[in-house]
Short mmCIF file of C-alpha atoms and ligand atoms in Angstrom, two decimals:
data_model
loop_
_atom_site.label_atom_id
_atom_site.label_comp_id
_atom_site.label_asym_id
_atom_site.label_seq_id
_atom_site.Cartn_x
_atom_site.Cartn_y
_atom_site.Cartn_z
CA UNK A 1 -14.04 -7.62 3.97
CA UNK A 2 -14.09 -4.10 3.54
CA UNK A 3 -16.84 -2.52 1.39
CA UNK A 4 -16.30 -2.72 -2.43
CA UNK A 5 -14.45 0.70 -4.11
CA UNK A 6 -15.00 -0.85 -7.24
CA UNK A 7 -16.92 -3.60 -8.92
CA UNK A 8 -16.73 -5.11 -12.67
CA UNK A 9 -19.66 -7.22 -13.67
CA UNK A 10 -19.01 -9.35 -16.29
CA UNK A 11 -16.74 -7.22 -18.39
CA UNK A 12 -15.64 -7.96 -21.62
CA UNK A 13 -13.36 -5.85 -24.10
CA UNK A 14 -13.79 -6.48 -27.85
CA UNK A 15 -11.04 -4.67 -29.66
CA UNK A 16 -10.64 -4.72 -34.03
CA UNK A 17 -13.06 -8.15 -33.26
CA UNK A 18 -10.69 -9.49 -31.04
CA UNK A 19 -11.59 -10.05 -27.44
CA UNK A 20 -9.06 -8.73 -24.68
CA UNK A 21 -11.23 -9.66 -21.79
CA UNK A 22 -14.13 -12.07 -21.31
CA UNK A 23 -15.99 -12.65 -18.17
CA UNK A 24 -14.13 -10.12 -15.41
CA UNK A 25 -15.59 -10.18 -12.44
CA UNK A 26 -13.60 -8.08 -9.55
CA UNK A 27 -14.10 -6.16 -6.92
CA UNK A 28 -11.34 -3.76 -5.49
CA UNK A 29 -12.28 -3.31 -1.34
CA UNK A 30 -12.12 -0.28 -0.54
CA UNK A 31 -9.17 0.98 1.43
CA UNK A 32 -7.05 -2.29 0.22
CA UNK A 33 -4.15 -2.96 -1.81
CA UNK A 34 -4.41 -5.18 -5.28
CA UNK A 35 -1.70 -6.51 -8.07
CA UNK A 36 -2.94 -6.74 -11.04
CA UNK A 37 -0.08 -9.60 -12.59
CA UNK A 38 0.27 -11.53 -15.64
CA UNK A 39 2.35 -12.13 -18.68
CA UNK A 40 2.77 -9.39 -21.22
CA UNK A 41 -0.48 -9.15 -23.85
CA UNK A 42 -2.34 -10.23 -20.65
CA UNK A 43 -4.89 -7.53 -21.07
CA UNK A 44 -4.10 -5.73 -17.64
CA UNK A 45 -3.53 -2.50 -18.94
CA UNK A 46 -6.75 -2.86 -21.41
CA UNK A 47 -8.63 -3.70 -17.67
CA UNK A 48 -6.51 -0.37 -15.61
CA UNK A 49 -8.08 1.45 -18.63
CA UNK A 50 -11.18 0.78 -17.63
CA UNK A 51 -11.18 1.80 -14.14
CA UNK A 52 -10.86 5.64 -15.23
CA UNK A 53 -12.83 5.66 -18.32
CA UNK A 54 -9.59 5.87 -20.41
CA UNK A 55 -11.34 3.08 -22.07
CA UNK A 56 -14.84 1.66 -22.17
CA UNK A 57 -15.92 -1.49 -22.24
CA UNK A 58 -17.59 -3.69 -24.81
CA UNK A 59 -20.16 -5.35 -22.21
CA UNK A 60 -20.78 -5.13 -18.65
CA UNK A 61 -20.93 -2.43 -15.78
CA UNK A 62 -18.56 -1.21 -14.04
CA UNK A 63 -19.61 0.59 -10.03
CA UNK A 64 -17.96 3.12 -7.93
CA UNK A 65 -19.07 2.79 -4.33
CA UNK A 66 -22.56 0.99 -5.66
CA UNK A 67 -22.89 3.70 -8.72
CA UNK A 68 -22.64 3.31 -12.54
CA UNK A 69 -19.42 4.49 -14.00
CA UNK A 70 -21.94 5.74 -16.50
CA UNK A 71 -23.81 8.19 -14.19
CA UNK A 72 -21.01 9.57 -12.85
CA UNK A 73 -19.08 12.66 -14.81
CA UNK A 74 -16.14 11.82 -16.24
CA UNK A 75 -13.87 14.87 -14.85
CA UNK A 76 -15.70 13.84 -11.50
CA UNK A 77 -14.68 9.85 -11.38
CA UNK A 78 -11.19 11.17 -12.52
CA UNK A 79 -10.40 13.38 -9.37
CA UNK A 80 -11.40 10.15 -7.43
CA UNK A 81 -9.43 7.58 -9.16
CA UNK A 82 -6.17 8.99 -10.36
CA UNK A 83 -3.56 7.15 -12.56
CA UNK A 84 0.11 6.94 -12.80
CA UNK A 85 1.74 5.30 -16.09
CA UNK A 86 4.71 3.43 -17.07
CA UNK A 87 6.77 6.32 -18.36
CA UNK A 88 6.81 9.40 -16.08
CA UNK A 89 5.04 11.92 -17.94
CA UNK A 90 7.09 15.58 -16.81
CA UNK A 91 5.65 19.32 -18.39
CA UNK A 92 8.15 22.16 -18.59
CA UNK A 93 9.03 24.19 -15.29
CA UNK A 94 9.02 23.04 -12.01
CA UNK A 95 7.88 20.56 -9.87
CA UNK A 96 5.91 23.26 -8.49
CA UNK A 97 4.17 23.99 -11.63
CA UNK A 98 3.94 20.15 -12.54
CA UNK A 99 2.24 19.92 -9.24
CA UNK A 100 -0.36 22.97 -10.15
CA UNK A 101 -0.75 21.81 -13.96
CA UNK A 102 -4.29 21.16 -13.82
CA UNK A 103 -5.10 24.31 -12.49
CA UNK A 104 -2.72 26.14 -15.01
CA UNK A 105 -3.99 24.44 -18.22
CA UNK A 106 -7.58 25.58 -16.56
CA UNK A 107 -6.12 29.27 -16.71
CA UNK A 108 -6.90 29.36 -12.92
CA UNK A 109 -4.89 29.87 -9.75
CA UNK A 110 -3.74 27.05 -7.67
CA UNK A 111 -6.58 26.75 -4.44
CA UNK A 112 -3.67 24.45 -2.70
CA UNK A 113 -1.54 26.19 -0.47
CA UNK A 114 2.01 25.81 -0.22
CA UNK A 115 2.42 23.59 2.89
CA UNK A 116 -0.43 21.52 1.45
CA UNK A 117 2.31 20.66 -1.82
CA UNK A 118 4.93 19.73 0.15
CA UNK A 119 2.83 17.23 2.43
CA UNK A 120 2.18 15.52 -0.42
CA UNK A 121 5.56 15.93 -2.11
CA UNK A 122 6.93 14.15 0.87
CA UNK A 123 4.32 11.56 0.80
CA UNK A 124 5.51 10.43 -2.10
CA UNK A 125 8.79 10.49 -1.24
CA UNK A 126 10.58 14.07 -1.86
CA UNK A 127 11.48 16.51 0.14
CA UNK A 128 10.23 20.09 0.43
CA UNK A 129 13.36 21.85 -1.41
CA UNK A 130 12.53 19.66 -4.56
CA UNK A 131 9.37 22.17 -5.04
CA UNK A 132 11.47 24.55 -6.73
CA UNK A 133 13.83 22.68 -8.46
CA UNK A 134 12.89 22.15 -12.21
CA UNK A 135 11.59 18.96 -13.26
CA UNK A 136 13.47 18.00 -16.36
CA UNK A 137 16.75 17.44 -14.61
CA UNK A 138 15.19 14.57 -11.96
CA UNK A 139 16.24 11.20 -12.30
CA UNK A 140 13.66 8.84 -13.83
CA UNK A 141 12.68 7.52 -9.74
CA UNK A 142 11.82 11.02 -8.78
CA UNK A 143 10.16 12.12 -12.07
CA UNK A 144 7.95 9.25 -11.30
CA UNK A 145 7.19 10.34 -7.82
CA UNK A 146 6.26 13.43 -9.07
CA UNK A 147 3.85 11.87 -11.20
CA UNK A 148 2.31 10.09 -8.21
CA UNK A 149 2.36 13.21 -6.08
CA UNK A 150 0.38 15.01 -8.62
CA UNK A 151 -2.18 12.06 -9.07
CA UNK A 152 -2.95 13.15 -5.14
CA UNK A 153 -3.68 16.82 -5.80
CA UNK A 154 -7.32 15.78 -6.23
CA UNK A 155 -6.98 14.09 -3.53
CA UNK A 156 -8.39 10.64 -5.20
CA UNK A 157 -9.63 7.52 -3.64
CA UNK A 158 -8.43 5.27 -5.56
CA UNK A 159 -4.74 4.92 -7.05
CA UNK A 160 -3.99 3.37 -10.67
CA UNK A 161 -1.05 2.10 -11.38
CA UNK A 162 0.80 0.76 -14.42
CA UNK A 163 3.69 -0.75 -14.27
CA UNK A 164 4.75 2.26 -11.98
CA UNK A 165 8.66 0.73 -11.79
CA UNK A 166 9.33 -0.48 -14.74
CA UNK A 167 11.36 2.27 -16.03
CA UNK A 168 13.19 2.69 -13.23
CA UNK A 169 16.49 0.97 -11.42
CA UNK A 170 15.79 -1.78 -8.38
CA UNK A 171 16.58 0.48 -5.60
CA UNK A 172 14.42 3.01 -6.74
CA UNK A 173 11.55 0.92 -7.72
CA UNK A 174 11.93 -0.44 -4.13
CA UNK A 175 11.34 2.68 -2.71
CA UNK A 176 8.68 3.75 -4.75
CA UNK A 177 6.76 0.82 -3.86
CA UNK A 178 7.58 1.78 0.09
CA UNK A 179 5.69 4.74 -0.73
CA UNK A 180 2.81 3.26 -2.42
CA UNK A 181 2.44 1.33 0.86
CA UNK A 182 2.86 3.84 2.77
CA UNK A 183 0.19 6.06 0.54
CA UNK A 184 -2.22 2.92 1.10
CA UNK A 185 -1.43 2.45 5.24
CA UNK A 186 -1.76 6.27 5.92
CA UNK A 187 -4.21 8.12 3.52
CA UNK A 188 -6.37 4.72 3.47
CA UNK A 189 -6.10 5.36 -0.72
CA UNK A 190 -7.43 2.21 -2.60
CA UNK A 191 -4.08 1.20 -4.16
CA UNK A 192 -4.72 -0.70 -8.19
CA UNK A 193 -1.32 -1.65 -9.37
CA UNK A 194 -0.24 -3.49 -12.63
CA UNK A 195 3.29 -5.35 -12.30
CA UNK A 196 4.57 -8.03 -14.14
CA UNK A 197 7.53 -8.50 -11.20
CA UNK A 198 6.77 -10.93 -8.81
CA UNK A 199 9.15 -9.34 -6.43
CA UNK A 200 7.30 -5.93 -6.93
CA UNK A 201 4.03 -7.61 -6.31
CA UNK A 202 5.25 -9.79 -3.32
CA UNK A 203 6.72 -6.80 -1.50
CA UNK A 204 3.65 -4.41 -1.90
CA UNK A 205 1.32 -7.25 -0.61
CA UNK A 206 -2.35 -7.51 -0.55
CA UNK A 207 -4.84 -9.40 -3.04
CA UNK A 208 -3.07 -10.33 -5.96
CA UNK A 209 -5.36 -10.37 -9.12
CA UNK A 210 -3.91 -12.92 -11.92
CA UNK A 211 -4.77 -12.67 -15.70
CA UNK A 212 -3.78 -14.63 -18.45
CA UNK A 213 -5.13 -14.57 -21.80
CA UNK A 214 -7.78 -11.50 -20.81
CA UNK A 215 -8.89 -13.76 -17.76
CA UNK A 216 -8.82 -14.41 -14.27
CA UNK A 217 -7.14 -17.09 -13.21
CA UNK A 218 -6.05 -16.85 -9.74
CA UNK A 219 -6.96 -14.23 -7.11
CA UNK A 220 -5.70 -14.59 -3.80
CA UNK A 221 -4.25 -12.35 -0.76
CA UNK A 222 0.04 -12.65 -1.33
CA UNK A 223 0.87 -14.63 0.94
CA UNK A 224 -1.23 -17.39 0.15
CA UNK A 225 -0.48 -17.12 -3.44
CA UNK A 226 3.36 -16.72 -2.83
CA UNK A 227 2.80 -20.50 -1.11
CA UNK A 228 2.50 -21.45 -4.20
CA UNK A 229 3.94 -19.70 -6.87
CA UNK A 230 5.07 -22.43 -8.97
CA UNK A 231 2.11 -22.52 -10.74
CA UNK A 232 2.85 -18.94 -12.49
N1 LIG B 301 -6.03 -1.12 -29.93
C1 LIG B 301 -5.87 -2.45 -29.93
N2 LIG B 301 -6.34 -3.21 -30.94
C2 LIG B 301 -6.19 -4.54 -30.95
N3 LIG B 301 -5.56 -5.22 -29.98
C3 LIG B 301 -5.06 -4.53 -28.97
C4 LIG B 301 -5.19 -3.12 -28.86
N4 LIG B 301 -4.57 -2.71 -27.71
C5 LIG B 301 -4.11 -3.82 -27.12
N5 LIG B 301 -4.39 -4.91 -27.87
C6 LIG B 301 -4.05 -6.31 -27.56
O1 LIG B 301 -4.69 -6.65 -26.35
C7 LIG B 301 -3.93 -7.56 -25.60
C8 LIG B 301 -3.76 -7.03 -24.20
O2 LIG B 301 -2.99 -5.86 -24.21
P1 LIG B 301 -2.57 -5.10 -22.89
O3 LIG B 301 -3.80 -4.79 -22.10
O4 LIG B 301 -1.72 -3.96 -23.28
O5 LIG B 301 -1.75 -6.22 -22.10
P2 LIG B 301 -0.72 -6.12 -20.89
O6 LIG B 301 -0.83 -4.76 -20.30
O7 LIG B 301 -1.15 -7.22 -19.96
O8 LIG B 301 0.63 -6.39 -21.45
C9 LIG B 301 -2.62 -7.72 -26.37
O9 LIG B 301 -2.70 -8.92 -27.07
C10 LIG B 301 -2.59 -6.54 -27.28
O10 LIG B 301 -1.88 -6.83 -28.46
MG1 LIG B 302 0.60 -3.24 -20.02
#
């Protein structure tokens, strides 16, 4: 097993008294892809949350190659684990500027040269002429690769996930999730993804991580837990 990216230790999330998750104990290996699945109310966005210090939680440690969330700066662990959401999440302009937005809202100019953007543009899955076109009038598949491409300007380690499809058709979820893989197979980035679609999670493969009720239940690598998927 490869070595561990990130490690819970007996996490729990209290929220308004109520408990979201009790007893999580994971580790994501580095250089691997995992599926975070379960029924809606689950608590798998409450535990994504977590793994970028959106959220903290109510007991237990969380480690990032062997160190403390805690000891590491936030803006730091954030340029190593970067996040992609349900909704694609598009600023005015281009897809240029939406790549370069963290250096704009810094007031500073872009380090990252223009071949640079469109390697990664067409690692997640656009071509090089999209740089100039403006982002508003994508369709919901590409806005959403966008969003992916610029969780990679930092260059991260780790990729979240949430429900990364969910607002988008079959055939483009399909293909987003071909990219995911492919992000995974040729950058070696730690893939984290949250699906409730079995199909989703049976076609990006790896260990599949199954909550219910704010618990682990099952964890397994797909194919094994495809064998028996009944029990879902
Ligand atoms: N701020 C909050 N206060 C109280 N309960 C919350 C809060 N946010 C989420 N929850 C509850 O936590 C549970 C898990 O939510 P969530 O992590 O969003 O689940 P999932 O992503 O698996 O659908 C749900 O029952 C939800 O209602
Ligand atoms: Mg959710």
């Amino acid at each position: 097993m490869n070595k561990p990216k990130i490690e819970l230790h007996k996490i729990e999330k209290i929220k308004n008294g109520i408990t979201i998750l009790k007893d999580i104990n994971l580790k994501f290996s580095s250089g691997k892809r995992h599926i975070l699945i379960g029924p809606s109310g689950a608590g798998k966005t409450t535990l994504l949350r977590l793994l970028n210090r959106m959220d903290e939680p109510t007991f237990g440690e969380i480690l990032y190659d062997g160190k403390n969330f805690k000891d590491i700066p936030v803006l730091d662990l954030r340029r190593r684990i970067g996040m992609v959401f349900q909704i694609p999440i598009i600023f005015d302009g281009s897809v240029k500027d939406n790549l370069t937005v963290p250096y704009r809202l810094r007031v500073i100019p872009s380090p990252i040269k223009q071949d640079e953007l469109i390697k990664i543009l067409e690692l997640s899955g656009l071509q090089s002429d999209f740089l100039e076109r403006k982002a508003s009038e994508l369709s919901v598949g590409e806005k959403q690769r966008l969003t992916v491409a610029r969780a990679l300007i930092n260059k991260p380690d780790v990729l979240l996930l949430d429900e990364p499809t969910s607002a988008l058709d079959h055939a483009a979820g399909i293909k987003l999730l071909e990219s995911i893989k492919e992000l995974n197979e040729v950058l070696g980035l730690t893939i984290i993804m949250v699906t409730h679609q079995l199909e989703y999670a049976s076609l990006l493969g790896g260990r599949i991580i199954h909550l219910v009720n704010g618990t682990i239940v099952r964890e397994q690598e797909s194919e094994d837990f495809f064998l028996n998927s009944e029990i879902i």
